[in-house]
XYZ file of C-alpha atoms in Angstrom:
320
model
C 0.000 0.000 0.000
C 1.305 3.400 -0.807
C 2.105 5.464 2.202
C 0.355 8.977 2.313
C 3.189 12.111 2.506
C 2.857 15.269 2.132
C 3.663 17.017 -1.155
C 4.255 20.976 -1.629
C 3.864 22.198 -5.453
C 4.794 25.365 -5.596
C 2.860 26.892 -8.498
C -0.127 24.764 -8.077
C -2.600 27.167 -9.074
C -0.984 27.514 -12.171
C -1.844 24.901 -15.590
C 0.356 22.091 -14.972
C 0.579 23.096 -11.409
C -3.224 22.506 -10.846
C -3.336 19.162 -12.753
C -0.429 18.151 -10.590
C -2.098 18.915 -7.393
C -5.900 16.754 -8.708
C -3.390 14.113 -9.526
C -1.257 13.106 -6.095
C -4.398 14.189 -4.164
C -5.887 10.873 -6.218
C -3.135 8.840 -5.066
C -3.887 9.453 -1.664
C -1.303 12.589 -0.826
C -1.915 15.134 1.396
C -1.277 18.416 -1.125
C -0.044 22.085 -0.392
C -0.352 24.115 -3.116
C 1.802 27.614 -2.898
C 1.216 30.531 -5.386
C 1.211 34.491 -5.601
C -1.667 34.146 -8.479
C 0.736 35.991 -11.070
C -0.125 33.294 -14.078
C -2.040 31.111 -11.491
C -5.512 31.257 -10.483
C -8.016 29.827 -8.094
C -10.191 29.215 -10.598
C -7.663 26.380 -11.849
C -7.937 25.065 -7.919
C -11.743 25.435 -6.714
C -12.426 21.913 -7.213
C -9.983 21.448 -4.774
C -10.839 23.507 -2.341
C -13.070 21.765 -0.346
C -10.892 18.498 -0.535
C -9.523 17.162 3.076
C -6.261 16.874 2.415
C -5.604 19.961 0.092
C -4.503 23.426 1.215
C -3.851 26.289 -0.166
C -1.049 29.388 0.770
C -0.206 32.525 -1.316
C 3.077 33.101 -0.856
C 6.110 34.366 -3.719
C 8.863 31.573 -3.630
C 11.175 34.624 -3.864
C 10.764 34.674 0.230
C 11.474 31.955 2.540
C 8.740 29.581 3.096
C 8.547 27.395 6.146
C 6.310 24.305 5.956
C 6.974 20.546 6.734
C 6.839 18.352 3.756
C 8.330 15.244 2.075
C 8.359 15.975 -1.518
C 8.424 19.410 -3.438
C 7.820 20.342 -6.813
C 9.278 23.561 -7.948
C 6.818 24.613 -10.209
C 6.320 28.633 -9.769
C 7.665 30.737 -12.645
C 5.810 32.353 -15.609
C 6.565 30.143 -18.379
C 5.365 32.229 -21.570
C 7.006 34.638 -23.142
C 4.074 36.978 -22.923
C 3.958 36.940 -18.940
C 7.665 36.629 -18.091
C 9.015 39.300 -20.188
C 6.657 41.431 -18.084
C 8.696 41.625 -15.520
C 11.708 40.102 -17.172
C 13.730 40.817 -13.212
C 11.194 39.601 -11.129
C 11.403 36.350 -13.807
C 14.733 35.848 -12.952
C 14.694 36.192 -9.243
C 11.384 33.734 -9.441
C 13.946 31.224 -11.038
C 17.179 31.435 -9.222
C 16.336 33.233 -5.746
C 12.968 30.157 -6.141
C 15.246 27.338 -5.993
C 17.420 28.784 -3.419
C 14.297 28.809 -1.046
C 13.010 25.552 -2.210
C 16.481 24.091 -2.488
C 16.945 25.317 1.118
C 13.767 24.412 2.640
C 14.573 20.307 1.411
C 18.139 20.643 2.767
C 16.618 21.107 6.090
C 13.687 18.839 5.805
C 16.199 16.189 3.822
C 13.082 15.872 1.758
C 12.899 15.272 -2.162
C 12.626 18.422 -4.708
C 12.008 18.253 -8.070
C 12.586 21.016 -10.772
C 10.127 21.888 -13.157
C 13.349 23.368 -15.846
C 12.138 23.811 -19.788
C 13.041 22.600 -23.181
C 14.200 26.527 -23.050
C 17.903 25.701 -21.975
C 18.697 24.667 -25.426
C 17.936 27.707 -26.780
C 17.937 27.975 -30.828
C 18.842 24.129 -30.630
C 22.238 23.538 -33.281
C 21.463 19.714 -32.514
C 18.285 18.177 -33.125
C 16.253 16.316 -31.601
C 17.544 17.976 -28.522
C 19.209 15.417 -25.992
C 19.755 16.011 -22.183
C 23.861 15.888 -23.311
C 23.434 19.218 -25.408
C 24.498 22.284 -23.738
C 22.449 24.546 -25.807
C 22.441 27.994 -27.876
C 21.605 30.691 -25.520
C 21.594 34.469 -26.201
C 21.988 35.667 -22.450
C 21.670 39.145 -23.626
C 18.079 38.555 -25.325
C 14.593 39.523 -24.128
C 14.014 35.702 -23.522
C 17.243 35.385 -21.480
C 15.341 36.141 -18.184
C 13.597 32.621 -18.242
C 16.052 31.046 -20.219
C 19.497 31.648 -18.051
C 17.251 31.694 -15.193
C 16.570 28.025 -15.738
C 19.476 27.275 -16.282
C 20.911 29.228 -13.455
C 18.204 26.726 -10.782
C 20.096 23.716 -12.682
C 22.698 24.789 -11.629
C 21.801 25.331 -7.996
C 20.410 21.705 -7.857
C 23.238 20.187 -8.433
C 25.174 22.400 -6.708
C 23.070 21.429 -3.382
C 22.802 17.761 -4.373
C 26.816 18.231 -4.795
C 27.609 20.044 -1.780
C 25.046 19.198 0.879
C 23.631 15.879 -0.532
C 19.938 17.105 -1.126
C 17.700 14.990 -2.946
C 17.002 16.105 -6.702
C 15.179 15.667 -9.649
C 15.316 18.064 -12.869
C 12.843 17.546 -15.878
C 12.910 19.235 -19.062
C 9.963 20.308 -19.951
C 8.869 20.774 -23.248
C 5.691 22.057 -24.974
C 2.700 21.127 -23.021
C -0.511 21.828 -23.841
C -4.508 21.263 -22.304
C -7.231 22.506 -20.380
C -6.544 25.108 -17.905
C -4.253 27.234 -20.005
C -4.201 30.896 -19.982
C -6.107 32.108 -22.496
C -3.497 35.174 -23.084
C -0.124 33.572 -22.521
C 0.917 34.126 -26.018
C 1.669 30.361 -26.792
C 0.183 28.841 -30.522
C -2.472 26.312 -28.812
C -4.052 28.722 -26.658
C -4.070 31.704 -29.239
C -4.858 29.520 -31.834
C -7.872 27.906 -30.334
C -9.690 31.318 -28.759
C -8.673 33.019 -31.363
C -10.405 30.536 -34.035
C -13.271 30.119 -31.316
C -13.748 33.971 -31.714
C -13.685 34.247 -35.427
C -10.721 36.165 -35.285
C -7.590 35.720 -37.522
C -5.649 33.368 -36.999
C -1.680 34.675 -36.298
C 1.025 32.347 -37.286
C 4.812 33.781 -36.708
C 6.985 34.138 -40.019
C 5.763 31.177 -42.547
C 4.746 28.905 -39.404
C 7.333 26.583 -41.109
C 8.890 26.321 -37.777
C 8.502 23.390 -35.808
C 7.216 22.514 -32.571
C 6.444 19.534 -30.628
C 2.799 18.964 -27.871
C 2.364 17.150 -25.023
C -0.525 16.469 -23.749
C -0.585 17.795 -19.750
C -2.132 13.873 -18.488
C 1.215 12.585 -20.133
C 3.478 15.392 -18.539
C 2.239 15.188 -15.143
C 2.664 11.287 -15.172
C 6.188 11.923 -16.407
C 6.647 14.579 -13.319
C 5.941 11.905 -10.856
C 7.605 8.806 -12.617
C 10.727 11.012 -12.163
C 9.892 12.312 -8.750
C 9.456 8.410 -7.733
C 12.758 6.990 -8.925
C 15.508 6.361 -6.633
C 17.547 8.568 -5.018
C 20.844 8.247 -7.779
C 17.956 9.037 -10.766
C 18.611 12.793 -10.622
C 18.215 13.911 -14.251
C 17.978 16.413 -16.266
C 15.301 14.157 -18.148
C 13.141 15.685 -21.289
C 9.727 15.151 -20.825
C 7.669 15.672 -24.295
C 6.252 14.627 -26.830
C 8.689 13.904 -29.850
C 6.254 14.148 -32.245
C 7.436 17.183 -34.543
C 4.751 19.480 -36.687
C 4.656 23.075 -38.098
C 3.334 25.512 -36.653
C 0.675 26.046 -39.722
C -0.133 22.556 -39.784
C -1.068 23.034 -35.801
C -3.346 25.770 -37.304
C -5.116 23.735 -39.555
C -5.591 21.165 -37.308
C -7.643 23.618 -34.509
C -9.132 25.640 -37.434
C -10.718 22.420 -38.601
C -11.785 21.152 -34.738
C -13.292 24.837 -34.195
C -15.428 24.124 -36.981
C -14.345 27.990 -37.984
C -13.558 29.705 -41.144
C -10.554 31.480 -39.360
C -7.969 33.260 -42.312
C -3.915 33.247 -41.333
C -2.681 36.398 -40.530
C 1.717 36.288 -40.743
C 3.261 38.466 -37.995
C 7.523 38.780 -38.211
C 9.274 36.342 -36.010
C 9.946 37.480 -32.298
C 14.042 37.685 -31.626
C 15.230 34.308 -30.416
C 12.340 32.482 -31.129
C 13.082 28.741 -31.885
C 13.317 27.416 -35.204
C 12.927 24.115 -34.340
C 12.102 21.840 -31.173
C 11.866 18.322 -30.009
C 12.625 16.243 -27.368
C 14.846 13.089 -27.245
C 12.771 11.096 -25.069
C 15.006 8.124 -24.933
C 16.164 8.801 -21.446
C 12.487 9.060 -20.026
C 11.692 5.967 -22.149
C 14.104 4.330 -20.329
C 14.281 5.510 -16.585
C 10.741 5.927 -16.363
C 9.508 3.334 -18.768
C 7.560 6.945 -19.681
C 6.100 8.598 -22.924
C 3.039 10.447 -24.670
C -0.136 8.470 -24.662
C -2.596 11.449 -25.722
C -2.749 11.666 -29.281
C -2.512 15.488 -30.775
C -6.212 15.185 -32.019
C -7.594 13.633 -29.003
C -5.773 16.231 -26.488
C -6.581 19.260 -28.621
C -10.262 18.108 -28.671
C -10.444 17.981 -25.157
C -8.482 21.474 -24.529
C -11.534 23.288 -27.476
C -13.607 21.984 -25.383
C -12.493 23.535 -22.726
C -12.067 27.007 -23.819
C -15.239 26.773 -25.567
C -17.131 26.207 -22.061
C -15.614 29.050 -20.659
C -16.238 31.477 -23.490
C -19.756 30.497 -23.014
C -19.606 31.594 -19.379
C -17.232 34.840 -20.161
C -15.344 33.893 -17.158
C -11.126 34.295 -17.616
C -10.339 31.010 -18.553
C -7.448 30.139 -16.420
């Protein structure tokens, strides 16, 4: 029988964050979920609410938090481009000054902590698909830098701690993940793509849309989260967790154009600076540590995620 422990997610009011928290708290975990609300939202948590063994704290992960737990997953960050070049310092400190809290707080409880890093460390990938080996292409001095070398700066500080003071850690890659509870303005091509089409409102693809990207379903990511958080203690990653099934970005268009049902038009818009050309994951590693990969087809995940925005159109409430 599994035993019951106590999980923190930091972030859990946030898209994967919240599908996170539904999931351990259906394994039997007791759940706190930590979050300032800056991308996050209750709405993405009120189910939960009422559950026994969930709580919920605001609190910014760039201050100290004191809390007894077992596991942690360092979720909290704004992950689009739209909400962390906002406030492109308060990104960075998020990142790096976030894992020095949540790094610290596991030193001291000698609990596990697991960080939620991105497919963003590779930059404008030279090597493709991208494997965990490849140091990446990185413009530090860009307008994506903030999340970017932030990320990389909290991989840094894992295995510094795991190094130096033997904490516990685990460091997934996350790559493109996509599904209900999404921010309906975070700027990324499934979310813009699907209100937009829902709307009747052009359609914006960036350049051609020739460039590439690769979806994962957020069932399959979260599984992959706790595979990896559930391996032994010598398991410490960096492991990419995606899907590496590669399409264009137009093709993604014509696939939600045609599940909208809507006679959305392309509009082009010039490339933003340091935007990928190309991305997908390597997912041997996962395949083989965590016996792990997509399940969701594309067409059966973005099905579920129109739905989704669809039902809260029809309610005009902010849809994550």
């Amino acid at each position: 029988m599994m035993s019951r422990k106590r999980v923190l997610v930091t972030g859990g009011a946030g898209f994967i964050g919240s599908h996170l928290c539904e999931r351990l708290l259906a394994q039997g975990h007791q759940v706190l979920c930590v979050d300032n609300y800056f991308t996050g939202t209750r709405d993405n948590i009120a189910h939960l609410l009422t559950h026994p063994q969930f709580e919920a704290m605001r609190h910014d992960v760039t201050f100290p938090l004191y809390v007894e737990v077992d596991e942690i997953y360092n979720l909290a960050c704004p992950a689009s481009p739209v909400h962390y070049q906002f406030d492109p310092v308060q990104t960075t400190k998020t990142s790096i000054s976030g894992a020095l809290n949540m790094l610290g707080l596991a030193k001291r409880l000698k609990a596990k902590v697991l960080q939620a890093s991105t497919s963003e460390v590779y930059g404008d990938p030279e090597v493709h698909p991208q494997t965990e080996d490849y140091r990446g292409s990185v413009n530090p001095l860009g307008p994506r830098a903030c999340y970017d070398e932030g990320k990389r700066c909290a991989e840094t500080l894992f295995f510094d701690y795991k190094r130096q003071h033997g904490v516990r850690i685990k460091v997934a890659r996350i790559f493109n993940t996509y599904g209900p509870r999404m921010h309906p303005q975070d700027g990324r091509v499934v979310s813009n793509f699907i209100v937009q089409a829902l709307q009747g409102q052009p359609v914006t693809i960036y350049g051609e849309g020739t460039q590439t990207r690769s979806f994962c379903f957020v069932d399959d990511l979260v599984e992959g989260l706790m595979r990896l958080m559930d391996t032994p203690d010598e398991v410490t990653g960096p492991v990419n967790l995606g899907n590496p099934h590669e399409i264009t970005v137009r093709e993604l268009a014509d696939r939600v154009i045609a599940l909208c049902g809507a006679g959305a038009t392309l509009e082009k818009r010039p490339l933003p600076q340091d935007d990928p050309t190309r991305r997908c994951p390597d997912i041997g590693l996962a395949r083989r540590l965590l016996s792990w990969e997509p399940t969701v087809p594309l067409e059966a995940g973005l099905a579920r995620t129109v739905a989704y925005f669809e039902a809260r159109l029809r309610t005009n409430m902010p849809a994550a």
